Amino acid sequence: MKLATSTNIMDADCNRPYQIPVDVSARACAHAGYQYVDACLCSYCREGQPLRGEHWEEWIAATVALKEELHIQFPQAHAYWTIGEDFLPDGTRSDGELGEELMRRSVLAAEALGVEWMVVHPYSVSRHGGYDYRRSYAYNVEYWKRWGDFYAQHHVGMAIENMNRATQYGSCAEELLELIDAVDNPAVQICIDTGHANMVGLDVPAMIRQVGTHLKATHINDNHGKTDEHFAPYNGTIPWKGTVQALRDIGYQECFAFEIHHLTSMYPKEVQPAQVDFSYALGSYLLRE
């Protein structure tokens, strides 16, 4: 497995999100020892961020140059995703054409950075306070078939992530496996977020084994099963020895990628590099044990 962490490990400054640019975070990751980094492109798609601005192509070129300077790789990334409700009352997507453009820019950035697997979120069509399974399934099959073709044209694999509430589509292995089977594109596979699985009450090692060789990306984080705390391992209730063993048992060779921004987010940016150093030591221990 490739020990990795997301660029969002340094993102917030004293709980103010999107304050720390990618070059500062990537330099801290490289200094800590990370050779592999997950490019959290979704952060850079938010309002006021570079992938959303008019100079987005220049930002991609600068990030490619940064990667080469630091001798790191970006084998995994996280694409743009909608914040808030997925759909308006009339059934149209809440982010409209902007969302489509930011997904396109995410794919082009991933291609330039050499990303092998980029994570996306499935969408939920709501009904009666929960999700409408049939309509959600139909929407996701059509949507990810279309985008899966675009991803493949740009040599980027897509990994659909499990969601963190039972009232959302894609929160369990059965729905994700059914979805990728219907999409029927080898470039469209699965990401498991360990914290999301824990919030839904799933057995994380069992979910990993159920997904098996369809697993191509991970978001490794811990919580207490109630909220999406994005803590480092051992700060919540996930069984880490069993989780790592399950990854070994399925022959997983892709990124063991921390998504643990709340290890650092409440602290001033000046002290966060020491916590990035700690995360590398922790990840090395987990994969060694």
PDB file of C-alpha atoms in Angstrom, residues 70-270:
ATOM      1  CA  LEU A  70       9.010  18.251  -4.323  1.00  0.00           C
ATOM      2  CA  HIS A  71       9.415  14.820  -5.974  1.00  0.00           C
ATOM      3  CA  ILE A  72       5.963  13.717  -4.826  1.00  0.00           C
ATOM      4  CA  GLN A  73       3.187  11.946  -6.691  1.00  0.00           C
ATOM      5  CA  PHE A  74      -0.567  12.524  -6.732  1.00  0.00           C
ATOM      6  CA  PRO A  75      -1.931   9.006  -7.362  1.00  0.00           C
ATOM      7  CA  GLN A  76      -5.267   9.894  -5.741  1.00  0.00           C
ATOM      8  CA  ALA A  77      -7.480  12.992  -5.773  1.00  0.00           C
ATOM      9  CA  HIS A  78     -10.915  14.179  -4.693  1.00  0.00           C
ATOM     10  CA  ALA A  79     -13.122  15.785  -7.336  1.00  0.00           C
ATOM     11  CA  TYR A  80     -15.530  18.675  -6.932  1.00  0.00           C
ATOM     12  CA  TRP A  81     -18.722  17.877  -5.028  1.00  0.00           C
ATOM     13  CA  THR A  82     -21.882  19.805  -4.223  1.00  0.00           C
ATOM     14  CA  ILE A  83     -22.119  21.415  -0.773  1.00  0.00           C
ATOM     15  CA  GLY A  84     -25.627  21.423   0.681  1.00  0.00           C
ATOM     16  CA  GLU A  85     -28.686  19.900  -0.974  1.00  0.00           C
ATOM     17  CA  ASP A  86     -27.970  18.041  -4.207  1.00  0.00           C
ATOM     18  CA  PHE A  87     -31.229  19.029  -5.883  1.00  0.00           C
ATOM     19  CA  LEU A  88     -33.637  21.979  -5.961  1.00  0.00           C
ATOM     20  CA  PRO A  89     -37.377  21.418  -5.314  1.00  0.00           C
ATOM     21  CA  ASP A  90     -38.013  21.236  -9.080  1.00  0.00           C
ATOM     22  CA  GLY A  91     -35.623  18.269  -9.341  1.00  0.00           C
ATOM     23  CA  THR A  92     -32.758  20.095 -11.040  1.00  0.00           C
ATOM     24  CA  ARG A  93     -29.232  20.032  -9.637  1.00  0.00           C
ATOM     25  CA  SER A  94     -28.573  22.850  -7.194  1.00  0.00           C
ATOM     26  CA  ASP A  95     -25.169  23.665  -8.699  1.00  0.00           C
ATOM     27  CA  GLY A  96     -26.292  23.535 -12.337  1.00  0.00           C
ATOM     28  CA  GLU A  97     -23.797  24.394 -15.065  1.00  0.00           C
ATOM     29  CA  LEU A  98     -21.235  25.555 -12.502  1.00  0.00           C
ATOM     30  CA  GLY A  99     -21.073  22.060 -11.017  1.00  0.00           C
ATOM     31  CA  GLU A 100     -20.550  20.523 -14.445  1.00  0.00           C
ATOM     32  CA  GLU A 101     -17.734  22.951 -15.218  1.00  0.00           C
ATOM     33  CA  LEU A 102     -16.004  22.367 -11.874  1.00  0.00           C
ATOM     34  CA  MET A 103     -16.166  18.609 -12.400  1.00  0.00           C
ATOM     35  CA  ARG A 104     -14.610  19.104 -15.843  1.00  0.00           C
ATOM     36  CA  ARG A 105     -11.834  21.229 -14.371  1.00  0.00           C
ATOM     37  CA  SER A 106     -11.257  18.604 -11.677  1.00  0.00           C
ATOM     38  CA  VAL A 107     -10.730  15.937 -14.341  1.00  0.00           C
ATOM     39  CA  LEU A 108      -8.346  18.119 -16.347  1.00  0.00           C
ATOM     40  CA  ALA A 109      -6.377  18.939 -13.196  1.00  0.00           C
ATOM     41  CA  ALA A 110      -6.222  15.258 -12.256  1.00  0.00           C
ATOM     42  CA  GLU A 111      -4.985  14.317 -15.710  1.00  0.00           C
ATOM     43  CA  ALA A 112      -2.216  16.918 -15.563  1.00  0.00           C
ATOM     44  CA  LEU A 113      -1.179  15.801 -12.069  1.00  0.00           C
ATOM     45  CA  GLY A 114      -0.993  12.127 -13.062  1.00  0.00           C
ATOM     46  CA  VAL A 115      -3.868  11.032 -10.806  1.00  0.00           C
ATOM     47  CA  GLU A 116      -4.771   7.352 -11.125  1.00  0.00           C
ATOM     48  CA  TRP A 117      -8.034   7.362  -9.111  1.00  0.00           C
ATOM     49  CA  MET A 118     -10.197  10.363  -8.302  1.00  0.00           C
ATOM     50  CA  VAL A 119     -12.954  10.146  -5.695  1.00  0.00           C
ATOM     51  CA  VAL A 120     -16.506  11.351  -6.356  1.00  0.00           C
ATOM     52  CA  HIS A 121     -19.698  11.440  -4.261  1.00  0.00           C
ATOM     53  CA  PRO A 122     -22.918   9.729  -5.387  1.00  0.00           C
ATOM     54  CA  TYR A 123     -26.074  11.833  -5.438  1.00  0.00           C
ATOM     55  CA  SER A 124     -29.282  11.310  -3.463  1.00  0.00           C
ATOM     56  CA  VAL A 125     -32.764  12.155  -4.718  1.00  0.00           C
ATOM     57  CA  SER A 126     -34.832  12.837  -1.599  1.00  0.00           C
ATOM     58  CA  ARG A 127     -38.313  11.702  -0.668  1.00  0.00           C
ATOM     59  CA  HIS A 128     -40.135  11.887   2.681  1.00  0.00           C
ATOM     60  CA  GLY A 129     -36.997  12.888   4.584  1.00  0.00           C
ATOM     61  CA  GLY A 130     -34.937  10.031   3.174  1.00  0.00           C
ATOM     62  CA  TYR A 131     -33.651   9.180  -0.251  1.00  0.00           C
ATOM     63  CA  ASP A 132     -35.667   7.762  -3.102  1.00  0.00           C
ATOM     64  CA  TYR A 133     -33.690   4.637  -3.887  1.00  0.00           C
ATOM     65  CA  ARG A 134     -35.033   4.002  -7.373  1.00  0.00           C
ATOM     66  CA  ARG A 135     -34.660   7.573  -8.601  1.00  0.00           C
ATOM     67  CA  SER A 136     -31.252   7.918  -6.942  1.00  0.00           C
ATOM     68  CA  TYR A 137     -30.044   4.714  -8.566  1.00  0.00           C
ATOM     69  CA  ALA A 138     -31.290   5.785 -11.997  1.00  0.00           C
ATOM     70  CA  TYR A 139     -29.758   9.252 -11.697  1.00  0.00           C
ATOM     71  CA  ASN A 140     -26.350   7.943 -10.580  1.00  0.00           C
ATOM     72  CA  VAL A 141     -26.181   5.300 -13.305  1.00  0.00           C
ATOM     73  CA  GLU A 142     -26.829   7.881 -16.027  1.00  0.00           C
ATOM     74  CA  TYR A 143     -24.619  10.559 -14.475  1.00  0.00           C
ATOM     75  CA  TRP A 144     -21.583   8.407 -13.798  1.00  0.00           C
ATOM     76  CA  LYS A 145     -21.828   6.606 -17.140  1.00  0.00           C
ATOM     77  CA  ARG A 146     -21.460   9.982 -18.812  1.00  0.00           C
ATOM     78  CA  TRP A 147     -18.696  11.230 -16.570  1.00  0.00           C
ATOM     79  CA  GLY A 148     -16.990   7.828 -16.488  1.00  0.00           C
ATOM     80  CA  ASP A 149     -16.468   8.082 -20.223  1.00  0.00           C
ATOM     81  CA  PHE A 150     -14.975  11.571 -19.819  1.00  0.00           C
ATOM     82  CA  TYR A 151     -12.688  10.370 -17.011  1.00  0.00           C
ATOM     83  CA  ALA A 152     -11.494   7.443 -19.118  1.00  0.00           C
ATOM     84  CA  GLN A 153     -10.816   9.727 -22.097  1.00  0.00           C
ATOM     85  CA  HIS A 154      -8.496  11.716 -19.825  1.00  0.00           C
ATOM     86  CA  HIS A 155      -6.806   8.641 -18.303  1.00  0.00           C
ATOM     87  CA  VAL A 156      -8.232   9.133 -14.817  1.00  0.00           C
ATOM     88  CA  GLY A 157     -10.034   6.387 -12.903  1.00  0.00           C
ATOM     89  CA  MET A 158     -13.147   7.222 -10.886  1.00  0.00           C
ATOM     90  CA  ALA A 159     -13.762   5.869  -7.363  1.00  0.00           C
ATOM     91  CA  ILE A 160     -17.301   6.372  -6.003  1.00  0.00           C
ATOM     92  CA  GLU A 161     -17.284   6.984  -2.248  1.00  0.00           C
ATOM     93  CA  ASN A 162     -19.624   5.557   0.387  1.00  0.00           C
ATOM     94  CA  MET A 163     -21.761   8.193   2.076  1.00  0.00           C
ATOM     95  CA  ASN A 164     -22.124   8.866   5.801  1.00  0.00           C
ATOM     96  CA  ARG A 165     -25.882   8.563   6.424  1.00  0.00           C
ATOM     97  CA  ALA A 166     -28.254   5.659   5.851  1.00  0.00           C
ATOM     98  CA  THR A 167     -30.642   8.212   4.310  1.00  0.00           C
ATOM     99  CA  GLN A 168     -28.171   8.861   1.488  1.00  0.00           C
ATOM    100  CA  TYR A 169     -27.677   6.789  -1.622  1.00  0.00           C
ATOM    101  CA  GLY A 170     -24.404   4.850  -1.684  1.00  0.00           C
ATOM    102  CA  SER A 171     -23.925   4.448   2.068  1.00  0.00           C
ATOM    103  CA  CYS A 172     -23.394   0.671   1.863  1.00  0.00           C
ATOM    104  CA  ALA A 173     -21.326  -1.749  -0.188  1.00  0.00           C
ATOM    105  CA  GLU A 174     -24.378  -3.327  -1.854  1.00  0.00           C
ATOM    106  CA  GLU A 175     -25.470  -0.052  -3.446  1.00  0.00           C
ATOM    107  CA  LEU A 176     -21.978   0.871  -4.604  1.00  0.00           C
ATOM    108  CA  LEU A 177     -21.394  -2.574  -6.108  1.00  0.00           C
ATOM    109  CA  GLU A 178     -24.779  -2.471  -7.855  1.00  0.00           C
ATOM    110  CA  LEU A 179     -23.990   0.999  -9.190  1.00  0.00           C
ATOM    111  CA  ILE A 180     -20.593   0.210 -10.683  1.00  0.00           C
ATOM    112  CA  ASP A 181     -21.990  -3.000 -12.165  1.00  0.00           C
ATOM    113  CA  ALA A 182     -24.675  -0.949 -13.952  1.00  0.00           C
ATOM    114  CA  VAL A 183     -22.212   1.729 -15.085  1.00  0.00           C
ATOM    115  CA  ASP A 184     -20.127  -1.110 -16.532  1.00  0.00           C
ATOM    116  CA  ASN A 185     -16.887   0.802 -16.989  1.00  0.00           C
ATOM    117  CA  PRO A 186     -13.638  -0.668 -15.594  1.00  0.00           C
ATOM    118  CA  ALA A 187     -12.480   2.900 -14.927  1.00  0.00           C
ATOM    119  CA  VAL A 188     -15.375   3.375 -12.451  1.00  0.00           C
ATOM    120  CA  GLN A 189     -14.762   1.642  -9.130  1.00  0.00           C
ATOM    121  CA  ILE A 190     -15.100   2.279  -5.367  1.00  0.00           C
ATOM    122  CA  CYS A 191     -13.585   4.370  -2.552  1.00  0.00           C
ATOM    123  CA  ILE A 192     -14.218   3.444   1.075  1.00  0.00           C
ATOM    124  CA  ASP A 193     -14.253   6.229   3.637  1.00  0.00           C
ATOM    125  CA  THR A 194     -13.725   4.427   6.941  1.00  0.00           C
ATOM    126  CA  GLY A 195     -15.326   7.221   8.956  1.00  0.00           C
ATOM    127  CA  HIS A 196     -18.454   7.237   6.785  1.00  0.00           C
ATOM    128  CA  ALA A 197     -18.832   3.473   7.178  1.00  0.00           C
ATOM    129  CA  ASN A 198     -18.479   3.808  10.945  1.00  0.00           C
ATOM    130  CA  MET A 199     -21.176   6.507  11.074  1.00  0.00           C
ATOM    131  CA  VAL A 200     -23.631   4.235   9.269  1.00  0.00           C
ATOM    132  CA  GLY A 201     -22.854   1.487  11.791  1.00  0.00           C
ATOM    133  CA  LEU A 202     -21.070  -0.822   9.382  1.00  0.00           C
ATOM    134  CA  ASP A 203     -18.260  -3.229  10.213  1.00  0.00           C
ATOM    135  CA  VAL A 204     -15.385  -1.495   8.402  1.00  0.00           C
ATOM    136  CA  PRO A 205     -13.196  -4.600   7.836  1.00  0.00           C
ATOM    137  CA  ALA A 206     -16.236  -6.545   6.594  1.00  0.00           C
ATOM    138  CA  MET A 207     -17.125  -3.758   4.146  1.00  0.00           C
ATOM    139  CA  ILE A 208     -13.583  -3.765   2.778  1.00  0.00           C
ATOM    140  CA  ARG A 209     -13.746  -7.514   2.205  1.00  0.00           C
ATOM    141  CA  GLN A 210     -17.195  -7.229   0.590  1.00  0.00           C
ATOM    142  CA  VAL A 211     -15.965  -4.630  -1.915  1.00  0.00           C
ATOM    143  CA  GLY A 212     -12.797  -6.625  -2.564  1.00  0.00           C
ATOM    144  CA  THR A 213     -10.853  -5.885  -5.720  1.00  0.00           C
ATOM    145  CA  HIS A 214     -13.259  -3.077  -6.689  1.00  0.00           C
ATOM    146  CA  LEU A 215     -11.625  -0.954  -3.980  1.00  0.00           C
ATOM    147  CA  LYS A 216      -9.286   1.540  -5.659  1.00  0.00           C
ATOM    148  CA  ALA A 217      -9.104   4.437  -3.169  1.00  0.00           C
ATOM    149  CA  THR A 218      -9.487   5.064   0.555  1.00  0.00           C
ATOM    150  CA  HIS A 219     -10.242   7.908   2.928  1.00  0.00           C
ATOM    151  CA  ILE A 220      -8.703   6.786   6.200  1.00  0.00           C
ATOM    152  CA  ASN A 221     -10.108   8.562   9.259  1.00  0.00           C
ATOM    153  CA  ASP A 222     -11.703   7.836  12.617  1.00  0.00           C
ATOM    154  CA  ASN A 223     -14.766   8.992  14.559  1.00  0.00           C
ATOM    155  CA  HIS A 224     -17.103   7.915  17.339  1.00  0.00           C
ATOM    156  CA  GLY A 225     -19.888   6.841  14.992  1.00  0.00           C
ATOM    157  CA  LYS A 226     -22.007   9.982  15.403  1.00  0.00           C
ATOM    158  CA  THR A 227     -20.472  12.804  13.352  1.00  0.00           C
ATOM    159  CA  ASP A 228     -17.918  13.035  10.558  1.00  0.00           C
ATOM    160  CA  GLU A 229     -15.049  14.008  12.848  1.00  0.00           C
ATOM    161  CA  HIS A 230     -12.185  13.164  10.466  1.00  0.00           C
ATOM    162  CA  PHE A 231      -9.895  12.295  13.360  1.00  0.00           C
ATOM    163  CA  ALA A 232      -6.642  10.405  13.063  1.00  0.00           C
ATOM    164  CA  PRO A 233      -6.801   6.645  13.776  1.00  0.00           C
ATOM    165  CA  TYR A 234      -7.100   5.628  17.446  1.00  0.00           C
ATOM    166  CA  ASN A 235      -9.133   8.750  18.271  1.00  0.00           C
ATOM    167  CA  GLY A 236     -12.468   7.031  17.637  1.00  0.00           C
ATOM    168  CA  THR A 237     -14.040   3.577  17.602  1.00  0.00           C
ATOM    169  CA  ILE A 238     -12.821   1.958  14.359  1.00  0.00           C
ATOM    170  CA  PRO A 239     -10.788  -1.267  14.874  1.00  0.00           C
ATOM    171  CA  TRP A 240      -7.555  -0.363  13.133  1.00  0.00           C
ATOM    172  CA  LYS A 241      -5.696  -3.654  13.327  1.00  0.00           C
ATOM    173  CA  GLY A 242      -8.640  -5.428  11.695  1.00  0.00           C
ATOM    174  CA  THR A 243      -9.095  -2.679   9.118  1.00  0.00           C
ATOM    175  CA  VAL A 244      -5.494  -2.821   7.916  1.00  0.00           C
ATOM    176  CA  GLN A 245      -5.620  -6.622   7.884  1.00  0.00           C
ATOM    177  CA  ALA A 246      -8.744  -6.541   5.705  1.00  0.00           C
ATOM    178  CA  LEU A 247      -6.927  -4.312   3.195  1.00  0.00           C
ATOM    179  CA  ARG A 248      -4.060  -6.809   3.135  1.00  0.00           C
ATOM    180  CA  ASP A 249      -6.453  -9.727   2.742  1.00  0.00           C
ATOM    181  CA  ILE A 250      -7.979  -8.293  -0.461  1.00  0.00           C
ATOM    182  CA  GLY A 251      -4.535  -7.491  -1.872  1.00  0.00           C
ATOM    183  CA  TYR A 252      -5.122  -3.738  -1.848  1.00  0.00           C
ATOM    184  CA  GLN A 253      -2.147  -1.920  -3.391  1.00  0.00           C
ATOM    185  CA  GLU A 254      -3.452   1.624  -3.851  1.00  0.00           C
ATOM    186  CA  CYS A 255      -3.359   4.599  -1.464  1.00  0.00           C
ATOM    187  CA  PHE A 256      -3.875   4.225   2.261  1.00  0.00           C
ATOM    188  CA  ALA A 257      -4.822   7.879   2.269  1.00  0.00           C
ATOM    189  CA  PHE A 258      -5.468   9.855   5.429  1.00  0.00           C
ATOM    190  CA  GLU A 259      -8.354  12.318   5.321  1.00  0.00           C
ATOM    191  CA  ILE A 260      -7.759  13.702   8.804  1.00  0.00           C
ATOM    192  CA  HIS A 261      -8.010  17.473   8.490  1.00  0.00           C
ATOM    193  CA  HIS A 262      -9.467  17.788  11.979  1.00  0.00           C
ATOM    194  CA  LEU A 263      -6.130  16.631  13.343  1.00  0.00           C
ATOM    195  CA  THR A 264      -4.936  20.122  12.466  1.00  0.00           C
ATOM    196  CA  SER A 265      -7.879  22.384  11.648  1.00  0.00           C
ATOM    197  CA  MET A 266      -8.370  24.080  15.034  1.00  0.00           C
ATOM    198  CA  TYR A 267      -4.703  25.060  15.346  1.00  0.00           C
ATOM    199  CA  PRO A 268      -2.782  28.011  13.884  1.00  0.00           C
ATOM    200  CA  LYS A 269      -1.169  27.156  10.572  1.00  0.00           C
ATOM    201  CA  GLU A 270       2.292  27.812  11.990  1.00  0.00           C
TER     202      GLU A 270
END
